[in-house]
Coordinates of C-alpha atoms in Angstrom, one line a residue:
X1 CA 26.9 109.1 46.0
X2 CA 28.6 106.6 43.6
X3 CA 25.2 105.0 42.8
X4 CA 23.7 108.4 42.1
X5 CA 26.6 109.3 39.8
X6 CA 26.3 106.0 38.0
X7 CA 22.6 106.6 37.4
X8 CA 23.1 110.2 36.2
X9 CA 25.8 109.0 33.7
X10 CA 23.6 106.1 32.5
X11 CA 20.5 108.3 32.1
X12 CA 22.4 111.1 30.3
X13 CA 23.8 108.6 27.8
X14 CA 20.4 107.0 27.2
X15 CA 18.8 110.4 26.7
X16 CA 21.4 111.4 24.2
X17 CA 21.0 108.1 22.3
X18 CA 17.2 108.6 22.3
X19 CA 17.5 112.1 20.9
X20 CA 19.8 111.1 18.1
X21 CA 17.5 108.1 17.3
X22 CA 14.4 110.4 17.1
X23 CA 16.2 112.9 14.9
X24 CA 17.3 110.2 12.4
X25 CA 13.8 108.6 12.5
X26 CA 12.0 112.0 11.9
X27 CA 14.3 112.8 9.0
X28 CA 13.9 109.4 7.4
X29 CA 10.1 109.2 7.7
X30 CA 9.6 112.9 6.8
X31 CA 11.2 112.1 3.4
X32 CA 9.1 108.9 3.1
X33 CA 5.9 110.7 3.8
X34 CA 6.7 113.3 1.2
X35 CA 7.3 110.5 -1.4
X36 CA 4.0 108.8 -0.5
X37 CA 2.1 112.0 -0.9
X38 CA 3.7 112.8 -4.2
X39 CA 3.0 109.3 -5.5
X40 CA -0.6 109.7 -4.4
X41 CA -1.0 113.1 -6.1
X42 CA 0.2 111.6 -9.5
X43 CA -2.8 109.2 -9.4
X44 CA -5.4 112.0 -8.9
X45 CA -7.0 113.2 -12.1
X46 CA -7.4 115.8 -13.1
X47 CA -4.8 118.0 -11.3
X48 CA -6.1 121.3 -10.2
X49 CA -4.6 124.2 -8.4
X50 CA -7.4 124.6 -5.9
X51 CA -8.5 121.4 -4.1
X52 CA -11.7 120.9 -2.2
X53 CA -11.2 119.8 1.4
X54 CA -11.2 116.0 1.7
X55 CA -13.6 114.5 4.2
X56 CA -12.1 112.0 6.7
X57 CA -13.8 108.9 8.0
X58 CA -15.3 109.3 11.4
X59 CA -13.0 108.1 14.2
X60 CA -13.8 106.3 17.5
X61 CA -11.5 105.2 20.3
X62 CA -12.0 102.0 22.3
X63 CA -10.0 102.6 25.4
X64 CA -9.8 99.3 27.3
X65 CA -7.4 98.0 29.9
X66 CA -4.9 95.3 29.1
X67 CA -6.6 91.9 29.2
X68 CA -10.1 93.3 28.8
X69 CA -10.7 91.3 25.6
X70 CA -10.5 94.1 23.0
X71 CA -10.0 91.6 20.2
X72 CA -13.3 89.8 21.0
X73 CA -15.1 93.2 21.3
X74 CA -14.4 94.0 17.6
X75 CA -15.8 90.7 16.3
X76 CA -19.4 92.0 16.0
X77 CA -18.2 95.0 14.1
X78 CA -16.3 92.8 11.6
X79 CA -19.3 90.5 11.3
X80 CA -21.6 93.4 10.5
X81 CA -19.3 94.8 7.8
X82 CA -18.7 91.4 6.2
X83 CA -22.5 90.6 6.2
X84 CA -23.1 93.9 4.4
X85 CA -20.7 92.8 1.7
X86 CA -17.9 95.2 2.8
X87 CA -14.2 94.8 3.5
X88 CA -12.6 95.1 6.9
X89 CA -9.0 95.6 8.0
X90 CA -7.4 95.0 11.4
X91 CA -3.9 96.5 11.6
X92 CA -1.4 96.5 14.4
X93 CA 2.2 97.8 14.5
X94 CA 4.0 94.6 15.4
X95 CA 4.3 91.3 13.6
X96 CA 4.2 89.3 16.9
X97 CA 0.7 90.7 17.6
X98 CA -0.4 89.9 14.1
X99 CA 0.7 86.3 14.6
X100 CA -1.0 86.2 17.9
X101 CA -4.3 87.5 16.5
X102 CA -4.4 85.5 13.3
X103 CA -5.7 82.1 14.8
X104 CA -8.2 83.9 17.0
X105 CA -9.7 85.8 14.1
X106 CA -9.6 82.7 11.8
X107 CA -11.5 80.7 14.5
X108 CA -14.1 83.5 14.9
X109 CA -14.7 83.7 11.1
X110 CA -14.1 80.1 9.8
X111 CA -16.1 80.7 6.6
X112 CA -14.1 83.8 5.7
X113 CA -10.6 83.6 4.2
X114 CA -8.3 85.9 6.2
X115 CA -5.3 87.5 4.5
X116 CA -2.5 87.8 7.0
X117 CA 0.1 90.4 5.9
X118 CA 3.5 91.3 7.3
X119 CA 7.0 91.4 6.0
X120 CA 7.8 88.0 4.4
X121 CA 4.2 86.8 4.5
X122 CA 3.3 84.2 1.9
X123 CA -0.2 85.8 1.6
X124 CA 0.9 89.3 0.7
X125 CA -0.5 89.1 -2.8
X126 CA -3.8 87.5 -1.9
X127 CA -7.1 89.4 -2.1
X128 CA -9.6 89.0 0.8
X129 CA -12.5 90.8 2.4
X130 CA -11.0 90.4 5.8
X131 CA -7.4 91.5 6.2
X132 CA -5.1 91.3 9.3
X133 CA -1.8 93.2 8.8
X134 CA 1.0 95.1 10.2
X135 CA 0.6 98.9 9.8
X136 CA 3.5 99.1 7.3
X137 CA 1.4 97.0 4.9
X138 CA -1.2 99.7 4.7
X139 CA 1.0 101.7 2.4
X140 CA -0.3 99.4 -0.3
X141 CA -4.0 100.5 0.0
X142 CA -6.0 103.5 -1.0
X143 CA -9.6 103.8 0.2
X144 CA -10.0 100.0 0.1
X145 CA -11.8 99.2 3.3
X146 CA -15.2 100.0 4.8
X147 CA -13.9 99.4 8.3
X148 CA -10.3 100.0 9.5
X149 CA -9.3 99.1 13.1
X150 CA -5.9 100.1 14.4
X151 CA -4.9 98.1 17.4
X152 CA -2.1 99.2 19.8
X153 CA -1.8 102.5 18.0
X154 CA 0.6 103.8 20.7
X155 CA 3.2 101.0 19.9
X156 CA 6.4 101.4 17.9
X157 CA 6.7 101.8 15.0
X158 CA 3.2 103.3 14.4
X159 CA 3.4 105.8 17.3
X160 CA 4.6 109.2 16.2
X161 CA 5.1 108.0 12.6
X162 CA 3.3 110.5 10.3
X163 CA 3.9 108.2 7.3
X164 CA 2.1 105.2 8.8
X165 CA -0.7 107.4 10.2
X166 CA -1.2 108.8 6.8
X167 CA -1.2 105.4 5.2
X168 CA -3.7 104.1 7.8
X169 CA -6.2 107.0 7.2
X170 CA -5.7 106.6 3.4
X171 CA -6.6 102.9 3.5
X172 CA -10.2 103.6 4.8
X173 CA -13.0 104.7 2.5
X174 CA -14.2 108.3 3.0
X175 CA -17.6 107.0 4.1
X176 CA -16.1 104.1 6.1
X177 CA -15.4 103.8 9.8
X178 CA -12.0 104.2 11.6
X179 CA -11.5 102.7 15.0
X180 CA -8.6 103.0 17.4
X181 CA -8.0 100.3 20.1
X182 CA -5.6 100.9 23.0
X183 CA -5.0 100.3 26.7
X184 CA -2.6 103.2 26.7
X185 CA -3.7 105.8 24.1
X186 CA -1.3 108.8 23.6
X187 CA -1.8 111.8 25.8
X188 CA -3.2 114.0 23.0
X189 CA -5.8 111.4 22.3
X190 CA -6.7 111.1 25.9
X191 CA -7.1 114.8 26.1
X192 CA -9.3 114.9 23.0
X193 CA -11.5 112.1 24.4
X194 CA -11.8 114.0 27.8
X195 CA -12.7 117.2 26.0
X196 CA -15.4 115.5 23.9
X197 CA -13.6 116.0 20.6
X198 CA -13.1 112.2 20.1
X199 CA -16.0 109.8 20.6
X200 CA -14.9 107.0 22.7
X201 CA -15.8 104.1 25.1
X202 CA -13.8 103.2 28.2
X203 CA -13.6 99.7 29.5
X204 CA -11.8 99.8 32.9
X205 CA -12.1 96.1 33.9
X206 CA -10.9 92.8 32.7
X207 CA -13.3 90.1 31.6
X208 CA -12.8 88.0 34.8
X209 CA -14.0 90.8 37.1
X210 CA -10.8 91.2 39.0
X211 CA -8.7 94.5 39.3
X212 CA -5.4 95.0 37.5
X213 CA -2.4 94.0 39.6
X214 CA -0.7 97.1 41.0
X215 CA 3.1 97.1 40.7
X216 CA 5.3 97.4 43.7
X217 CA 8.8 98.8 43.8
X218 CA 11.9 96.9 44.7
X219 CA 15.1 98.9 45.1
X220 CA 17.8 97.4 43.0
X221 CA 21.1 98.4 41.5
X222 CA 21.3 99.1 37.7
X223 CA 21.6 96.0 35.5
X224 CA 25.0 97.1 34.3
X225 CA 26.3 97.0 37.8
X226 CA 24.7 93.6 38.5
X227 CA 26.4 92.3 35.4
X228 CA 29.8 93.6 36.5
X229 CA 29.3 91.9 39.9
X230 CA 27.7 88.8 38.4
X231 CA 24.9 88.6 40.8
X232 CA 21.4 90.2 41.5
X233 CA 20.3 91.9 44.7
X234 CA 19.1 89.4 47.3
X235 CA 15.7 91.0 47.5
X236 CA 15.1 90.5 43.8
X237 CA 16.3 86.9 43.9
X238 CA 13.9 86.2 46.7
X239 CA 11.0 87.6 44.7
X240 CA 11.9 85.6 41.6
X241 CA 12.1 82.4 43.7
X242 CA 8.7 83.1 45.3
X243 CA 7.2 83.5 41.8
X244 CA 8.7 80.3 40.6
X245 CA 7.6 78.5 43.8
X246 CA 4.0 79.5 43.3
X247 CA 4.1 78.0 39.8
X248 CA 4.1 81.3 37.8
X249 CA 5.5 81.8 34.4
X250 CA 7.9 84.8 34.9
X251 CA 8.5 87.6 32.4
X252 CA 11.7 89.5 33.0
X253 CA 11.8 92.7 31.0
X254 CA 15.1 94.5 30.4
X255 CA 15.8 97.8 28.5
X256 CA 18.8 96.5 26.4
X257 CA 19.1 93.5 24.2
X258 CA 22.8 93.1 25.2
X259 CA 21.7 92.5 28.8
X260 CA 19.7 89.4 28.0
X261 CA 22.4 86.7 27.5
X262 CA 24.5 87.5 30.6
X263 CA 21.4 87.9 32.7
X264 CA 20.0 84.5 31.7
X265 CA 23.2 83.0 33.1
X266 CA 23.0 84.9 36.4
X267 CA 19.3 84.1 36.9
X268 CA 19.8 80.5 36.0
X269 CA 22.5 80.2 38.6
X270 CA 20.3 81.9 41.2
X271 CA 17.3 79.7 40.5
X272 CA 19.1 76.4 39.9
X273 CA 19.4 74.2 36.9
X274 CA 15.9 72.7 37.4
X275 CA 14.2 75.9 36.3
X276 CA 14.5 76.5 32.5
X277 CA 15.5 80.1 31.9
X278 CA 15.7 81.6 28.3
X279 CA 16.0 84.9 26.6
X280 CA 14.6 86.4 23.4
X281 CA 14.5 89.7 21.5
X282 CA 13.7 91.2 18.1
X283 CA 17.0 89.8 16.9
X284 CA 16.2 86.2 17.8
X285 CA 15.0 84.1 14.9
X286 CA 13.6 81.5 17.3
X287 CA 11.5 84.1 19.2
X288 CA 8.1 82.6 18.2
X289 CA 9.2 79.1 19.2
X290 CA 10.4 80.3 22.6
X291 CA 7.2 82.2 23.2
X292 CA 5.3 79.0 22.5
X293 CA 7.6 77.0 24.9
X294 CA 7.1 79.7 27.5
X295 CA 3.3 79.6 27.2
X296 CA 3.4 75.8 27.5
X297 CA 5.6 75.9 30.6
X298 CA 8.7 74.3 29.0
X299 CA 10.4 77.6 29.7
X300 CA 9.7 79.0 33.2
X301 CA 11.5 82.4 33.1
X302 CA 11.7 84.4 29.9
X303 CA 14.0 87.4 29.6
X304 CA 12.9 89.8 26.9
X305 CA 12.6 93.5 25.8
X306 CA 9.5 95.5 25.0
X307 CA 9.1 93.4 21.9
X308 CA 6.8 91.2 24.1
X309 CA 5.1 94.0 26.0
X310 CA 1.9 93.6 24.0
X311 CA -0.3 90.9 22.5
X312 CA 1.2 88.0 24.4
X313 CA -1.1 86.2 26.9
X314 CA 0.4 83.6 29.2
X315 CA -1.6 82.0 32.0
X316 CA -0.4 82.4 35.6
X317 CA 2.3 84.9 34.9
X318 CA 4.4 87.3 37.1
X319 CA 6.2 90.3 35.7
X320 CA 9.6 91.8 36.7
X321 CA 10.8 95.0 35.0
X322 CA 14.5 95.6 35.6
X323 CA 15.9 99.1 35.3
X324 CA 12.3 100.3 35.5
X325 CA 13.7 103.8 35.8
X326 CA 15.2 103.6 32.3
X327 CA 14.3 106.4 29.9
X328 CA 13.5 103.7 27.3
X329 CA 10.5 102.7 29.5
X330 CA 7.8 105.3 29.3
X331 CA 4.5 105.3 31.2
X332 CA 2.7 103.4 28.4
X333 CA 5.4 100.7 28.2
X334 CA 5.3 100.1 31.9
X335 CA 1.5 99.8 31.9
X336 CA 1.7 97.3 29.0
X337 CA 4.4 95.2 30.6
X338 CA 2.6 95.2 33.9
X339 CA -0.5 94.1 31.9
X340 CA 1.0 90.7 31.2
X341 CA 0.2 89.6 34.8
X342 CA -3.2 88.6 36.1
X343 CA -4.8 88.0 32.7
X344 CA -6.1 84.5 33.5
X345 CA -9.3 84.0 35.5
X346 CA -7.5 81.1 37.3
X347 CA -4.8 83.5 38.4
X348 CA -6.1 87.0 38.3
X349 CA -3.8 88.5 41.0
X350 CA -0.4 88.2 39.4
X351 CA 2.6 90.0 40.8
X352 CA 4.4 92.9 39.1
X353 CA 7.8 94.2 40.3
X354 CA 9.4 97.5 39.2
X355 CA 13.1 97.0 40.1
X356 CA 15.2 100.1 40.0
X357 CA 17.5 102.3 42.1
X358 CA 15.2 105.2 41.9
X359 CA 11.5 106.1 41.5
X360 CA 10.6 108.0 38.3
X361 CA 7.7 110.0 36.9
X362 CA 7.0 107.2 34.4
X363 CA 6.7 104.6 37.2
X364 CA 4.5 106.8 39.3
X365 CA 2.3 107.6 36.2
X366 CA 1.9 104.0 35.3
X367 CA 0.8 103.1 38.9
X368 CA -1.5 106.1 38.9
X369 CA -3.1 105.0 35.6
X370 CA -3.6 101.4 36.8
X371 CA -5.1 102.5 40.1
X372 CA -7.4 105.0 38.3
X373 CA -8.8 102.2 36.1
X374 CA -9.3 100.0 39.1
X375 CA -11.3 102.8 40.8
X376 CA -13.4 103.3 37.7
X377 CA -14.1 99.6 37.6
X378 CA -15.2 99.5 41.2
X379 CA -17.5 102.5 40.8
X380 CA -19.1 101.0 37.8
X381 CA -19.7 97.7 39.6
X382 CA -17.6 95.8 37.1
X383 CA -15.6 93.9 39.8
X384 CA -16.6 90.9 41.8
X385 CA -17.5 91.6 45.4
X386 CA -14.4 89.9 46.8
X387 CA -12.2 91.8 44.4
X388 CA -13.8 95.1 45.5
X389 CA -13.2 94.3 49.1
X390 CA -9.5 93.9 48.3
X391 CA -9.4 97.4 46.9
X392 CA -11.0 99.1 49.8

């Protein structure tokens, strides 16, 4: 009863905080959208009372599972547009993903200067036919690109932000092409695709031909209680030790930035001083360096928030999601975090743990979505024979 009461209080507080945050965000961005539209209208000449309907560029959704290789799939599209003398834009909501994509795109197009734009970027005033940017940078453009690709459209801050959606659409030429990329498209977009209103292609398998790792649930006390007691549940500690023993790099996702520092100390004590444990978040100025150290194996266990749920690929990795029942982790976030595991062909069967005191609709929905994609991959003969046997 005490545990249930604790959970109800915690969830009630989180829901109230989320409601207040949404209200402030809607009010702020509603005003910003109005300002952007007014600014755009002042540039249109001549001004008329009756406006003809403005055509929108055709849209297409590439719905591919995490680790399918979506970035490499768009290279032929970029090449075609550039060969025709056009301009192409790849935009994603988060700076971390931009920095992750930049060297891959530069390597694929060595002869083409790439402008990489984000807050604080040194290239933000450079002109280029190939642009990689955060979605906030699109406010600078008006019908400037023949091809616009929005990657991870369901990620914060792009998701549910009418101002950024307007800016993205406005950056594409009316006769250009507009493509969405996502492993977890928003429900309205999924419904539009299913109803035939949105042209799309679905890629249900990863490049290495193995199924997505299916998360398993470990019952665990809320993180707040673990912090007050200064230890983790034994079952969770055993699972962490097994991951480390098999040589895995371990992601530990938490819902609150304030949990990271004390949890690092607790996990370090549980695993021993020989296992490097670190934490990072959106507030950490050394985040990029820590991700590189984690990728190289200098850090074995990395505690973080959803800031690293996308765009980060680490070979031989396992994933632990603490407080997986938190209202801050929706179905899409859980799928994305789980998608950090099993991405390497040398270790395609990574482990994913949902640790929480209770089972939620978001957790059930995430597992349902992962299993559904695995079934589609099996039916389409996209999996290796040994992998298909494991699913039967």
